[in-house]
Amino acid sequence: MTKANYVGMGALTARLLTVWALLLAFAAPAQAQLSGFEQALAEAASADSALASFYGDRGYAPIWTTGLDAERRAALFAALAAAPDHGLPAARYGAEALSARFASLRTERDRARLEAAVSLALLTYARDVQLGVVTNPASLEEGLLRKPKQQDRLAILEAFAAAADPAAFLHTLPPQDPEYAQLMRAKFDIEAALARGGWGPKVPATGKLEPGATGPAVIALRDRLIALGYLARSASASFDTALQAAVQQFQLDNGLSADGVAGETTLGEINREPEERLRAIVVAMERMRWMYGTERGERHVWVNLPDFSAKIIDDGKVTFQTVTVVGQNLRNTRSPEFSDQIEHMVINPSWYVPRSITVSEYLPMLQANPGAVSYLDLIDQTGRVISREGIDFVQFDANSFPFDLKQGPSNANALGLVKFMFPNVHNIYLHDTPSKSLFARETRAFSHGCIRLGDPFDFAYALLARQSSDPQGLFAHYLHSGQESTLPLEKFVPVHLVYYTAWPNAKGRVEFRRDIYGRDALIFQALQNAGVALPSWQS
């Protein structure tokens, strides 16, 4: 049913309710009518504590089912009709069935039950559009550590009932971040492309296409980039400078090496169907709802895992950016998603090897050769460094191994020369690394879960610039001591480990990244299971 249908039905419903109320007024005394409605509404609302409190506090006065409630009804039904715009499961709210019930009211009990049912539809919609359809992300994958906030359902009902402009109130429910609106606009653009039949034929797989090439594949590449909005319309059959520039911009927007050559990886991304991009956007909107109420901070660190980047953002603008290496795509090493605050940095850090790595990787090596990984100290339960001589490592297993392993400060330390701490139960932090060569890779998922920074010293200087007139000198003072030292931040900096495969850049264009951990696929499946349906040009 269209939004216009709902508006028209709202006007009809208002007239029907007015006539119905007048007939009942002649049929029975007013006090008996109210008493019957109140009792029926109390029964209908009793199964939900928020509804019971809301209606009990207002003496069971309705907000939906009188002739005076037309504006509220119209606002809600318009919002429910627009639920798919947010990537929400419209059928979940039962708008058509509720509208039909308005047209078929016969008794006070019918009206009371409908009153409660519409309020429940409001509460379900309000929760979904503000905090997300998936209520427990961690149930999908253990690295999804976002915990959507609990909504005050009674407060939602009270605020809506008191709102002078019900439609305006409903518009305040979704995330108000500019990125949410930009994602929604991109969603509309792709849906419009789908309505036109998509982005045209895929570019045939005939090997890489580079400047100077000609032929049907180049024409197909040009046409595809025109449809994607990267190139003005032209009839050239050659891979000219304009086409090269368009390929480079596409590569930048998709996290690829911007060499201007359409190789296998680039063509694979260019050939992705609109439906794939639409799914990424809908999942990104759901993730934003999970973060509703999470203060990003006037200054914050934004670590987008599939983008392999860490950014310092001040007043909405990126003031520092570096490449990252994130966790391997294995169950126990994928980097998690959560928010915290960077409290301090440790310069010349020791590496206290996590227990999981100690017993899964290093214990087998020690069992094969007690002298293996000699750069790691063996630590007993009192914290003393002990000799490996005389220890039979073969007698231990993962559960009984009684030692810890530690690597002291050095240029070869696994954490490099600095780590940035936001103490958390997941033992995740940002740090330097001696393995610099990995930063040259396009896909950089190699760590055990922590985030390695490509430019850790510059990152430190940027953090320290707000508390020191000489951040480089301050950092160097600690570094050159060679001693493990803690340098506190005078003001903690929020840090957000996020996973957005669709995200707007500074110009508002939505960029896309690959689903390196398969998390988007899990989330979209959960949304589909809840009733989210997306358009397809093939349907």
PDB file of C-alpha atoms in Angstrom, residues 279-393:
ATOM      1  CA  ARG A 279      22.619  -4.680   0.918  1.00  0.00           C
ATOM      2  CA  ALA A 280      25.833  -3.034   2.141  1.00  0.00           C
ATOM      3  CA  ILE A 281      24.022   0.286   2.625  1.00  0.00           C
ATOM      4  CA  VAL A 282      21.105  -1.289   4.495  1.00  0.00           C
ATOM      5  CA  VAL A 283      23.525  -3.113   6.800  1.00  0.00           C
ATOM      6  CA  ALA A 284      25.447   0.132   7.376  1.00  0.00           C
ATOM      7  CA  MET A 285      22.210   1.874   8.384  1.00  0.00           C
ATOM      8  CA  GLU A 286      21.479  -0.961  10.812  1.00  0.00           C
ATOM      9  CA  ARG A 287      24.972  -0.628  12.300  1.00  0.00           C
ATOM     10  CA  MET A 288      24.409   3.110  12.760  1.00  0.00           C
ATOM     11  CA  ARG A 289      21.242   2.344  14.695  1.00  0.00           C
ATOM     12  CA  TRP A 290      23.250   0.053  16.973  1.00  0.00           C
ATOM     13  CA  MET A 291      25.477   3.050  17.732  1.00  0.00           C
ATOM     14  CA  TYR A 292      22.550   5.372  18.497  1.00  0.00           C
ATOM     15  CA  GLY A 293      23.366   7.307  21.660  1.00  0.00           C
ATOM     16  CA  THR A 294      27.088   6.488  21.481  1.00  0.00           C
ATOM     17  CA  GLU A 295      28.872   9.807  21.722  1.00  0.00           C
ATOM     18  CA  ARG A 296      31.562   9.894  19.073  1.00  0.00           C
ATOM     19  CA  GLY A 297      33.277  12.816  20.748  1.00  0.00           C
ATOM     20  CA  GLU A 298      34.334  16.216  19.419  1.00  0.00           C
ATOM     21  CA  ARG A 299      37.736  14.550  18.976  1.00  0.00           C
ATOM     22  CA  HIS A 300      37.707  10.816  18.408  1.00  0.00           C
ATOM     23  CA  VAL A 301      39.565   7.981  16.725  1.00  0.00           C
ATOM     24  CA  TRP A 302      37.647   6.102  14.022  1.00  0.00           C
ATOM     25  CA  VAL A 303      39.043   2.677  13.097  1.00  0.00           C
ATOM     26  CA  ASN A 304      37.054   1.206  10.209  1.00  0.00           C
ATOM     27  CA  LEU A 305      38.184  -2.407  10.018  1.00  0.00           C
ATOM     28  CA  PRO A 306      37.345  -3.237   6.364  1.00  0.00           C
ATOM     29  CA  ASP A 307      38.825   0.107   5.275  1.00  0.00           C
ATOM     30  CA  PHE A 308      42.138  -0.812   6.972  1.00  0.00           C
ATOM     31  CA  SER A 309      42.419   2.740   8.307  1.00  0.00           C
ATOM     32  CA  ALA A 310      42.561   4.707  11.536  1.00  0.00           C
ATOM     33  CA  LYS A 311      41.570   8.355  11.580  1.00  0.00           C
ATOM     34  CA  ILE A 312      41.628  11.140  14.123  1.00  0.00           C
ATOM     35  CA  ILE A 313      38.530  13.254  13.617  1.00  0.00           C
ATOM     36  CA  ASP A 314      38.213  16.732  15.104  1.00  0.00           C
ATOM     37  CA  ASP A 315      34.885  18.561  14.857  1.00  0.00           C
ATOM     38  CA  GLY A 316      33.767  16.255  12.066  1.00  0.00           C
ATOM     39  CA  LYS A 317      36.910  16.645   9.946  1.00  0.00           C
ATOM     40  CA  VAL A 318      39.709  14.125   9.453  1.00  0.00           C
ATOM     41  CA  THR A 319      42.902  15.681  10.826  1.00  0.00           C
ATOM     42  CA  PHE A 320      45.083  12.561  10.731  1.00  0.00           C
ATOM     43  CA  GLN A 321      44.872   9.255   8.904  1.00  0.00           C
ATOM     44  CA  THR A 322      47.018   6.151   8.716  1.00  0.00           C
ATOM     45  CA  VAL A 323      46.774   2.648   7.304  1.00  0.00           C
ATOM     46  CA  THR A 324      46.196  -0.333   9.560  1.00  0.00           C
ATOM     47  CA  VAL A 325      46.577  -4.079   9.792  1.00  0.00           C
ATOM     48  CA  VAL A 326      43.601  -5.799  11.449  1.00  0.00           C
ATOM     49  CA  GLY A 327      42.863  -9.301  12.713  1.00  0.00           C
ATOM     50  CA  GLN A 328      43.055 -12.341  10.501  1.00  0.00           C
ATOM     51  CA  ASN A 329      39.781 -13.791   9.272  1.00  0.00           C
ATOM     52  CA  LEU A 330      39.798 -16.616  11.797  1.00  0.00           C
ATOM     53  CA  ARG A 331      37.309 -17.145  14.596  1.00  0.00           C
ATOM     54  CA  ASN A 332      39.696 -16.204  17.421  1.00  0.00           C
ATOM     55  CA  THR A 333      41.586 -13.428  15.646  1.00  0.00           C
ATOM     56  CA  ARG A 334      38.963 -11.234  13.967  1.00  0.00           C
ATOM     57  CA  SER A 335      39.117  -7.704  15.374  1.00  0.00           C
ATOM     58  CA  PRO A 336      35.962  -6.942  17.370  1.00  0.00           C
ATOM     59  CA  GLU A 337      33.666  -3.934  17.100  1.00  0.00           C
ATOM     60  CA  PHE A 338      33.194  -1.725  20.153  1.00  0.00           C
ATOM     61  CA  SER A 339      33.821   1.766  21.523  1.00  0.00           C
ATOM     62  CA  ASP A 340      36.037   2.862  24.390  1.00  0.00           C
ATOM     63  CA  GLN A 341      38.458   5.657  25.340  1.00  0.00           C
ATOM     64  CA  ILE A 342      42.199   5.876  24.784  1.00  0.00           C
ATOM     65  CA  GLU A 343      43.620   6.682  28.208  1.00  0.00           C
ATOM     66  CA  HIS A 344      47.382   6.466  27.739  1.00  0.00           C
ATOM     67  CA  MET A 345      50.195   5.217  25.562  1.00  0.00           C
ATOM     68  CA  VAL A 346      52.975   2.883  26.589  1.00  0.00           C
ATOM     69  CA  ILE A 347      56.332   3.713  25.034  1.00  0.00           C
ATOM     70  CA  ASN A 348      58.936   0.960  24.713  1.00  0.00           C
ATOM     71  CA  PRO A 349      56.288  -1.593  25.698  1.00  0.00           C
ATOM     72  CA  SER A 350      56.801  -5.154  26.768  1.00  0.00           C
ATOM     73  CA  TRP A 351      54.657  -7.729  25.046  1.00  0.00           C
ATOM     74  CA  TYR A 352      52.837  -9.978  27.458  1.00  0.00           C
ATOM     75  CA  VAL A 353      51.889 -12.789  25.124  1.00  0.00           C
ATOM     76  CA  PRO A 354      48.152 -13.541  25.333  1.00  0.00           C
ATOM     77  CA  ARG A 355      47.388 -16.931  26.823  1.00  0.00           C
ATOM     78  CA  SER A 356      45.651 -18.100  23.644  1.00  0.00           C
ATOM     79  CA  ILE A 357      48.751 -17.411  21.557  1.00  0.00           C
ATOM     80  CA  THR A 358      51.060 -18.880  24.203  1.00  0.00           C
ATOM     81  CA  VAL A 359      49.394 -22.280  24.269  1.00  0.00           C
ATOM     82  CA  SER A 360      48.261 -22.551  20.663  1.00  0.00           C
ATOM     83  CA  GLU A 361      51.383 -21.280  18.905  1.00  0.00           C
ATOM     84  CA  TYR A 362      54.381 -21.191  21.221  1.00  0.00           C
ATOM     85  CA  LEU A 363      53.842 -24.228  23.471  1.00  0.00           C
ATOM     86  CA  PRO A 364      54.065 -26.660  20.495  1.00  0.00           C
ATOM     87  CA  MET A 365      57.271 -24.912  19.417  1.00  0.00           C
ATOM     88  CA  LEU A 366      58.762 -25.245  22.913  1.00  0.00           C
ATOM     89  CA  GLN A 367      57.766 -28.891  23.062  1.00  0.00           C
ATOM     90  CA  ALA A 368      59.631 -29.505  19.817  1.00  0.00           C
ATOM     91  CA  ASN A 369      62.611 -27.366  20.829  1.00  0.00           C
ATOM     92  CA  PRO A 370      62.944 -25.871  24.353  1.00  0.00           C
ATOM     93  CA  GLY A 371      65.285 -23.256  22.916  1.00  0.00           C
ATOM     94  CA  ALA A 372      62.748 -21.968  20.390  1.00  0.00           C
ATOM     95  CA  VAL A 373      61.574 -18.337  20.429  1.00  0.00           C
ATOM     96  CA  SER A 374      64.524 -17.421  22.637  1.00  0.00           C
ATOM     97  CA  TYR A 375      63.529 -13.751  22.521  1.00  0.00           C
ATOM     98  CA  LEU A 376      60.587 -14.596  24.805  1.00  0.00           C
ATOM     99  CA  ASP A 377      61.119 -14.796  28.554  1.00  0.00           C
ATOM    100  CA  LEU A 378      59.472 -17.577  30.547  1.00  0.00           C
ATOM    101  CA  ILE A 379      57.549 -16.141  33.506  1.00  0.00           C
ATOM    102  CA  ASP A 380      56.395 -18.192  36.490  1.00  0.00           C
ATOM    103  CA  GLN A 381      53.291 -17.598  38.566  1.00  0.00           C
ATOM    104  CA  THR A 382      55.122 -15.175  40.886  1.00  0.00           C
ATOM    105  CA  GLY A 383      56.190 -12.999  37.948  1.00  0.00           C
ATOM    106  CA  ARG A 384      59.844 -14.086  37.948  1.00  0.00           C
ATOM    107  CA  VAL A 385      61.811 -14.796  34.783  1.00  0.00           C
ATOM    108  CA  ILE A 386      63.019 -18.384  34.975  1.00  0.00           C
ATOM    109  CA  SER A 387      65.387 -20.533  32.952  1.00  0.00           C
ATOM    110  CA  ARG A 388      64.042 -23.066  30.481  1.00  0.00           C
ATOM    111  CA  GLU A 389      66.705 -25.589  31.478  1.00  0.00           C
ATOM    112  CA  GLY A 390      65.317 -28.706  33.101  1.00  0.00           C
ATOM    113  CA  ILE A 391      61.705 -27.974  32.081  1.00  0.00           C
ATOM    114  CA  ASP A 392      59.967 -30.779  30.236  1.00  0.00           C
ATOM    115  CA  PHE A 393      57.504 -28.847  28.091  1.00  0.00           C
TER     116      PHE A 393
END
